[in-house]
PDB file of C-alpha atoms in Angstrom:
ATOM      1  CA  MET A 131      20.218  -0.649  -1.701  1.00  0.00           C
ATOM      2  CA  THR A 132      16.946   0.795  -2.834  1.00  0.00           C
ATOM      3  CA  LEU A 133      14.213  -1.718  -3.153  1.00  0.00           C
ATOM      4  CA  ASP A 134      12.409  -2.311  -6.443  1.00  0.00           C
ATOM      5  CA  LEU A 135       9.063  -1.508  -5.058  1.00  0.00           C
ATOM      6  CA  THR A 136       7.299  -1.680  -8.339  1.00  0.00           C
ATOM      7  CA  ALA A 137       8.482  -5.179  -8.887  1.00  0.00           C
ATOM      8  CA  ASP A 138       7.659  -6.231  -5.324  1.00  0.00           C
ATOM      9  CA  LEU A 139       4.132  -4.775  -5.640  1.00  0.00           C
ATOM     10  CA  THR A 140       3.689  -6.424  -9.103  1.00  0.00           C
ATOM     11  CA  ALA A 141       4.601  -9.811  -7.606  1.00  0.00           C
ATOM     12  CA  ALA A 142       2.526  -9.436  -4.511  1.00  0.00           C
ATOM     13  CA  ARG A 143      -0.552  -7.680  -6.090  1.00  0.00           C
ATOM     14  CA  LEU A 144      -1.777  -6.784  -2.626  1.00  0.00           C
ATOM     15  CA  LEU A 145      -0.756  -4.048  -0.221  1.00  0.00           C
ATOM     16  CA  ALA A 146      -2.374  -4.329   3.207  1.00  0.00           C
ATOM     17  CA  VAL A 147      -3.116  -1.005   4.917  1.00  0.00           C
ATOM     18  CA  ILE A 148      -2.953  -1.088   8.617  1.00  0.00           C
ATOM     19  CA  ARG A 149      -4.753   1.983  10.180  1.00  0.00           C
ATOM     20  CA  GLY A 150      -5.977   1.578  13.809  1.00  0.00           C
ATOM     21  CA  THR A 151      -6.315   3.178  17.230  1.00  0.00           C
ATOM     22  CA  ASP A 152      -3.969   1.025  19.317  1.00  0.00           C
ATOM     23  CA  THR A 153      -0.233   0.256  18.873  1.00  0.00           C
ATOM     24  CA  ALA A 154      -0.283  -3.266  20.107  1.00  0.00           C
ATOM     25  CA  ALA A 155      -3.368  -4.184  18.078  1.00  0.00           C
ATOM     26  CA  ALA A 156      -1.615  -2.807  14.933  1.00  0.00           C
ATOM     27  CA  VAL A 157       1.375  -4.949  15.576  1.00  0.00           C
ATOM     28  CA  ALA A 158      -0.955  -8.078  16.064  1.00  0.00           C
ATOM     29  CA  ALA A 159      -2.857  -7.325  12.899  1.00  0.00           C
ATOM     30  CA  GLY A 160       0.416  -6.876  10.849  1.00  0.00           C
ATOM     31  CA  THR A 161       1.860  -9.981  12.343  1.00  0.00           C
ATOM     32  CA  ALA A 162      -1.266 -11.986  11.451  1.00  0.00           C
ATOM     33  CA  LEU A 163      -1.430 -10.655   7.945  1.00  0.00           C
ATOM     34  CA  LEU A 164       2.249 -11.722   7.350  1.00  0.00           C
ATOM     35  CA  ALA A 165       1.570 -15.192   8.892  1.00  0.00           C
ATOM     36  CA  GLU A 166      -1.224 -15.689   6.415  1.00  0.00           C
ATOM     37  CA  GLY A 167       0.949 -15.017   3.514  1.00  0.00           C
ATOM     38  CA  VAL A 168       0.410 -11.264   2.745  1.00  0.00           C
ATOM     39  CA  ARG A 169       3.866  -9.879   1.787  1.00  0.00           C
ATOM     40  CA  VAL A 170       3.490  -6.067   1.743  1.00  0.00           C
ATOM     41  CA  VAL A 171       2.013  -4.165   4.684  1.00  0.00           C
ATOM     42  CA  GLU A 172       1.962  -0.461   5.505  1.00  0.00           C
ATOM     43  CA  VAL A 173       1.209   1.023   8.871  1.00  0.00           C
ATOM     44  CA  ALA A 174      -0.542   4.510   8.504  1.00  0.00           C
ATOM     45  CA  LEU A 175       1.069   7.218  10.740  1.00  0.00           C
ATOM     46  CA  THR A 176      -2.431   8.069  12.090  1.00  0.00           C
ATOM     47  CA  THR A 177      -2.096   4.973  14.119  1.00  0.00           C
ATOM     48  CA  PRO A 178      -0.884   5.705  17.509  1.00  0.00           C
ATOM     49  CA  GLY A 179       2.606   4.591  18.023  1.00  0.00           C
ATOM     50  CA  ALA A 180       3.029   3.860  14.364  1.00  0.00           C
ATOM     51  CA  CYS A 181       6.704   3.993  14.285  1.00  0.00           C
ATOM     52  CA  ASP A 182       6.999   1.453  17.206  1.00  0.00           C
ATOM     53  CA  ALA A 183       4.392  -0.787  15.374  1.00  0.00           C
ATOM     54  CA  ILE A 184       6.604  -0.696  12.146  1.00  0.00           C
ATOM     55  CA  ALA A 185       9.689  -1.583  14.110  1.00  0.00           C
ATOM     56  CA  ALA A 186       7.900  -4.428  15.953  1.00  0.00           C
ATOM     57  CA  ILE A 187       6.314  -5.909  12.719  1.00  0.00           C
ATOM     58  CA  ARG A 188       9.666  -5.700  10.946  1.00  0.00           C
ATOM     59  CA  ALA A 189      11.265  -7.702  13.683  1.00  0.00           C
ATOM     60  CA  VAL A 190       9.009 -10.714  12.980  1.00  0.00           C
ATOM     61  CA  ALA A 191       8.553 -10.195   9.108  1.00  0.00           C
ATOM     62  CA  PRO A 192       9.274 -13.297   7.094  1.00  0.00           C
ATOM     63  CA  PRO A 193      12.193 -13.048   4.507  1.00  0.00           C
ATOM     64  CA  GLY A 194      10.821 -11.504   1.322  1.00  0.00           C
ATOM     65  CA  SER A 195       8.142  -9.411   3.040  1.00  0.00           C
ATOM     66  CA  LEU A 196       8.049  -5.662   3.150  1.00  0.00           C
ATOM     67  CA  VAL A 197       6.827  -3.285   5.884  1.00  0.00           C
ATOM     68  CA  GLY A 198       6.311   0.284   5.108  1.00  0.00           C
ATOM     69  CA  ALA A 199       4.782   3.535   6.466  1.00  0.00           C
ATOM     70  CA  GLY A 200       1.730   5.155   5.089  1.00  0.00           C
ATOM     71  CA  THR A 201       0.134   8.755   5.402  1.00  0.00           C
ATOM     72  CA  VAL A 202       3.770  10.155   5.397  1.00  0.00           C
ATOM     73  CA  LEU A 203       3.326  13.875   4.738  1.00  0.00           C
ATOM     74  CA  THR A 204       6.549  15.658   5.831  1.00  0.00           C
ATOM     75  CA  PRO A 205      10.316  15.190   5.616  1.00  0.00           C
ATOM     76  CA  ALA A 206      10.259  14.993   9.448  1.00  0.00           C
ATOM     77  CA  ALA A 207       7.932  12.051   9.167  1.00  0.00           C
ATOM     78  CA  VAL A 208      10.256  10.452   6.596  1.00  0.00           C
ATOM     79  CA  ALA A 209      13.132  10.608   9.115  1.00  0.00           C
ATOM     80  CA  ASP A 210      10.930   9.157  11.845  1.00  0.00           C
ATOM     81  CA  VAL A 211       9.765   6.114   9.730  1.00  0.00           C
ATOM     82  CA  ALA A 212      13.322   5.586   8.291  1.00  0.00           C
ATOM     83  CA  ALA A 213      14.609   5.300  11.828  1.00  0.00           C
ATOM     84  CA  ALA A 214      11.838   2.836  12.549  1.00  0.00           C
ATOM     85  CA  GLY A 215      13.017   0.566   9.626  1.00  0.00           C
ATOM     86  CA  ALA A 216      10.272   1.221   7.195  1.00  0.00           C
ATOM     87  CA  GLN A 217      11.216  -0.104   3.906  1.00  0.00           C
ATOM     88  CA  PHE A 218       8.959   2.099   1.724  1.00  0.00           C
ATOM     89  CA  VAL A 219       6.755   5.060   2.150  1.00  0.00           C
ATOM     90  CA  VAL A 220       3.199   5.811   1.043  1.00  0.00           C
ATOM     91  CA  THR A 221       1.520   9.122   0.734  1.00  0.00           C
ATOM     92  CA  PRO A 222      -2.177  10.253   0.222  1.00  0.00           C
ATOM     93  CA  ALA A 223      -1.136  13.071  -2.152  1.00  0.00           C
ATOM     94  CA  VAL A 224       1.804  14.730  -4.010  1.00  0.00           C
ATOM     95  CA  VAL A 225       3.616  16.183  -0.859  1.00  0.00           C
ATOM     96  CA  ASP A 226       7.141  17.203   0.298  1.00  0.00           C
ATOM     97  CA  SER A 227       7.809  13.695   1.806  1.00  0.00           C
ATOM     98  CA  ILE A 228       8.190  12.206  -1.606  1.00  0.00           C
ATOM     99  CA  GLY A 229      11.534  13.962  -2.395  1.00  0.00           C
ATOM    100  CA  ALA A 230      12.767  13.401   1.189  1.00  0.00           C
ATOM    101  CA  ALA A 231      12.083   9.635   1.041  1.00  0.00           C
ATOM    102  CA  VAL A 232      13.633   9.342  -2.450  1.00  0.00           C
ATOM    103  CA  SER A 233      16.791  11.085  -1.106  1.00  0.00           C
ATOM    104  CA  ARG A 234      17.124   8.547   1.581  1.00  0.00           C
ATOM    105  CA  GLY A 235      16.660   5.591  -0.735  1.00  0.00           C
ATOM    106  CA  LEU A 236      13.151   4.857   0.349  1.00  0.00           C
ATOM    107  CA  PRO A 237      10.893   4.008  -2.590  1.00  0.00           C
ATOM    108  CA  VAL A 238       7.506   5.802  -2.545  1.00  0.00           C
ATOM    109  CA  ALA A 239       4.055   4.965  -3.659  1.00  0.00           C
ATOM    110  CA  ALA A 240       2.566   8.507  -3.951  1.00  0.00           C
ATOM    111  CA  GLY A 241      -1.155   9.293  -3.813  1.00  0.00           C
ATOM    112  CA  ALA A 242      -2.751  10.886  -6.837  1.00  0.00           C
ATOM    113  CA  PHE A 243      -6.260  10.979  -8.467  1.00  0.00           C
ATOM    114  CA  THR A 244      -5.999  13.271 -11.544  1.00  0.00           C
ATOM    115  CA  PRO A 245      -3.724  13.047 -14.544  1.00  0.00           C
ATOM    116  CA  THR A 246      -1.827  16.086 -13.379  1.00  0.00           C
ATOM    117  CA  GLU A 247      -1.274  14.720 -10.047  1.00  0.00           C
ATOM    118  CA  ALA A 248      -0.067  11.258 -11.336  1.00  0.00           C
ATOM    119  CA  TYR A 249       2.497  12.940 -13.450  1.00  0.00           C
ATOM    120  CA  ALA A 250       3.670  15.312 -10.874  1.00  0.00           C
ATOM    121  CA  ALA A 251       4.221  12.319  -8.436  1.00  0.00           C
ATOM    122  CA  VAL A 252       6.352  10.477 -10.993  1.00  0.00           C
ATOM    123  CA  ARG A 253       8.318  13.677 -11.635  1.00  0.00           C
ATOM    124  CA  ALA A 254       8.897  14.009  -7.890  1.00  0.00           C
ATOM    125  CA  GLY A 255      10.379  10.568  -7.938  1.00  0.00           C
ATOM    126  CA  ALA A 256       7.635   8.290  -6.928  1.00  0.00           C
ATOM    127  CA  ALA A 257       8.253   4.580  -7.875  1.00  0.00           C
ATOM    128  CA  ALA A 258       4.539   3.908  -8.144  1.00  0.00           C
ATOM    129  CA  VAL A 259       1.269   5.931  -8.008  1.00  0.00           C
ATOM    130  CA  LYS A 260      -1.418   5.280  -5.566  1.00  0.00           C
ATOM    131  CA  LEU A 261      -4.644   5.912  -7.351  1.00  0.00           C
ATOM    132  CA  PHE A 262      -6.616   7.311  -4.374  1.00  0.00           C
ATOM    133  CA  PRO A 263      -9.514   7.193  -3.702  1.00  0.00           C
ATOM    134  CA  ALA A 264      -9.897   4.480  -6.365  1.00  0.00           C
ATOM    135  CA  SER A 265     -13.564   3.914  -5.689  1.00  0.00           C
ATOM    136  CA  ALA A 266     -14.366   7.429  -6.785  1.00  0.00           C
ATOM    137  CA  GLY A 267     -13.654   6.426 -10.352  1.00  0.00           C
ATOM    138  CA  GLY A 268     -13.572   2.704 -10.372  1.00  0.00           C
ATOM    139  CA  PRO A 269     -11.661   0.384 -12.824  1.00  0.00           C
ATOM    140  CA  ALA A 270     -12.927   2.374 -15.842  1.00  0.00           C
ATOM    141  CA  TYR A 271     -11.340   5.548 -14.631  1.00  0.00           C
ATOM    142  CA  LEU A 272      -8.081   3.725 -13.992  1.00  0.00           C
ATOM    143  CA  LYS A 273      -8.092   2.462 -17.507  1.00  0.00           C
ATOM    144  CA  ALA A 274      -8.807   5.982 -18.929  1.00  0.00           C
ATOM    145  CA  LEU A 275      -5.907   7.289 -16.774  1.00  0.00           C
ATOM    146  CA  ARG A 276      -3.607   4.755 -17.993  1.00  0.00           C
ATOM    147  CA  ASP A 277      -4.224   5.418 -21.726  1.00  0.00           C
ATOM    148  CA  PRO A 278      -2.089   8.511 -21.717  1.00  0.00           C
ATOM    149  CA  PHE A 279       0.283   7.134 -19.046  1.00  0.00           C
ATOM    150  CA  PRO A 280       0.932   3.448 -19.784  1.00  0.00           C
ATOM    151  CA  ASP A 281       4.294   3.333 -18.204  1.00  0.00           C
ATOM    152  CA  ILE A 282       3.097   4.644 -14.759  1.00  0.00           C
ATOM    153  CA  PRO A 283       2.773   1.761 -12.291  1.00  0.00           C
ATOM    154  CA  PHE A 284      -0.688   2.306 -10.639  1.00  0.00           C
ATOM    155  CA  VAL A 285      -1.874   0.867  -7.195  1.00  0.00           C
ATOM    156  CA  ALA A 286      -5.641   1.152  -6.773  1.00  0.00           C
ATOM    157  CA  VAL A 287      -6.295   2.166  -3.126  1.00  0.00           C
ATOM    158  CA  GLY A 288      -9.593   3.046  -1.427  1.00  0.00           C
ATOM    159  CA  GLY A 289     -12.666   0.949  -1.145  1.00  0.00           C
ATOM    160  CA  VAL A 290     -11.342  -1.989  -2.888  1.00  0.00           C
ATOM    161  CA  GLY A 291     -13.506  -4.982  -1.984  1.00  0.00           C
ATOM    162  CA  LEU A 292     -13.061  -8.616  -2.952  1.00  0.00           C
ATOM    163  CA  ALA A 293     -15.292  -8.302  -6.001  1.00  0.00           C
ATOM    164  CA  ASP A 294     -13.304  -5.331  -7.286  1.00  0.00           C
ATOM    165  CA  LEU A 295     -10.000  -7.151  -7.775  1.00  0.00           C
ATOM    166  CA  PRO A 296     -10.495  -8.544 -11.223  1.00  0.00           C
ATOM    167  CA  GLY A 297     -11.676  -5.106 -12.449  1.00  0.00           C
ATOM    168  CA  TYR A 298      -8.775  -3.073 -11.133  1.00  0.00           C
ATOM    169  CA  LEU A 299      -6.114  -5.656 -12.129  1.00  0.00           C
ATOM    170  CA  GLY A 300      -7.741  -6.133 -15.445  1.00  0.00           C
ATOM    171  CA  ALA A 301      -7.690  -2.385 -16.038  1.00  0.00           C
ATOM    172  CA  GLY A 302      -3.888  -2.502 -15.477  1.00  0.00           C
ATOM    173  CA  ALA A 303      -3.249  -1.853 -11.781  1.00  0.00           C
ATOM    174  CA  ILE A 304      -0.065  -3.559 -10.662  1.00  0.00           C
ATOM    175  CA  ALA A 305      -1.624  -4.066  -7.227  1.00  0.00           C
ATOM    176  CA  VAL A 306      -4.480  -3.100  -4.944  1.00  0.00           C
ATOM    177  CA  GLY A 307      -4.127  -1.506  -1.678  1.00  0.00           C
ATOM    178  CA  VAL A 308      -6.784  -2.573   0.941  1.00  0.00           C
ATOM    179  CA  GLY A 309      -7.471  -1.160   4.367  1.00  0.00           C
ATOM    180  CA  GLY A 310     -10.849  -1.354   5.865  1.00  0.00           C
ATOM    181  CA  PRO A 311     -12.321  -4.239   3.790  1.00  0.00           C
ATOM    182  CA  LEU A 312      -9.317  -6.422   4.585  1.00  0.00           C
ATOM    183  CA  VAL A 313      -8.205  -5.252   8.052  1.00  0.00           C
ATOM    184  CA  GLY A 314     -11.579  -4.301   9.422  1.00  0.00           C
ATOM    185  CA  ASP A 315     -11.239  -3.330  13.156  1.00  0.00           C
ATOM    186  CA  ALA A 316      -8.345  -5.677  13.872  1.00  0.00           C
ATOM    187  CA  ALA A 317      -5.860  -2.883  14.293  1.00  0.00           C
ATOM    188  CA  SER A 318      -8.083  -1.387  16.885  1.00  0.00           C
ATOM    189  CA  GLY A 319      -8.425  -4.578  19.059  1.00  0.00           C
ATOM    190  CA  GLY A 320     -10.876  -6.454  16.843  1.00  0.00           C
ATOM    191  CA  ASP A 321     -11.175 -10.072  15.951  1.00  0.00           C
ATOM    192  CA  LEU A 322      -7.905 -11.474  14.554  1.00  0.00           C
ATOM    193  CA  ASP A 323      -9.401 -14.717  13.458  1.00  0.00           C
ATOM    194  CA  ALA A 324     -11.743 -12.851  11.228  1.00  0.00           C
ATOM    195  CA  LEU A 325      -8.848 -10.815   9.930  1.00  0.00           C
ATOM    196  CA  ARG A 326      -6.893 -14.071   9.131  1.00  0.00           C
ATOM    197  CA  ALA A 327      -9.992 -15.427   7.190  1.00  0.00           C
ATOM    198  CA  ARG A 328     -10.309 -12.150   5.244  1.00  0.00           C
ATOM    199  CA  ALA A 329      -6.580 -12.341   4.388  1.00  0.00           C
ATOM    200  CA  ARG A 330      -6.922 -15.848   3.110  1.00  0.00           C
ATOM    201  CA  ASP A 331     -10.120 -14.839   1.063  1.00  0.00           C
ATOM    202  CA  TYR A 332      -8.101 -11.874  -0.509  1.00  0.00           C
ATOM    203  CA  LEU A 333      -4.996 -14.047  -1.383  1.00  0.00           C
ATOM    204  CA  ALA A 334      -7.325 -16.764  -2.822  1.00  0.00           C
ATOM    205  CA  ALA A 335      -9.301 -14.139  -4.963  1.00  0.00           C
ATOM    206  CA  LEU A 336      -5.925 -12.787  -6.270  1.00  0.00           C
ATOM    207  CA  ARG A 337      -4.750 -16.193  -7.113  1.00  0.00           C
ATOM    208  CA  ALA A 338      -8.037 -16.734  -9.182  1.00  0.00           C
ATOM    209  CA  VAL A 339      -7.282 -13.487 -11.228  1.00  0.00           C
ATOM    210  CA  ALA A 340      -5.096 -14.334 -14.276  1.00  0.00           C
ATOM    211  CA  PRO A 341      -1.687 -12.535 -14.181  1.00  0.00           C
TER     212      PRO A 341
END
């Protein structure tokens, strides 16, 4: 059964983006995030052994959490992440993998920046549009983009720090996707305790933002 990715992201309001240089470290980072209460994580395919990491994180993921694959560009990559157990797909742009994932029942958050790209992503079957890089336009740009597309579920991704959460959610994002500011170097062998502390900070900040 196809997941309702939009509803899950709206409920979680946070998508953790794991992009690192070591498979085991990526697994440790994803496991730590889930243990702290983060409920939606993606492993970017630029991470070595990303599919192995996805499978390992899924094996320990608590009920109600989602583990997906990011930077999925091609139909072949969709086949690989599906075999690894990815529950959703994230792309950085409007690419061929969107249709391939949808045909397999994998929901997609497709990357887009311009109005044309956002519309094309939805037409291609994306469940949500990843506004990327969000920091290039900020919450004001997101608000302007939503004016003609009030029904498109946008996830703000790219340079979203703690202080930016109220702005993006207030501008209408259903969730924020956070990589570096949250994960730091933990997916490359960095400090997991620091990662856990940042995860707690993000979750506390999200709770402080009115739904």
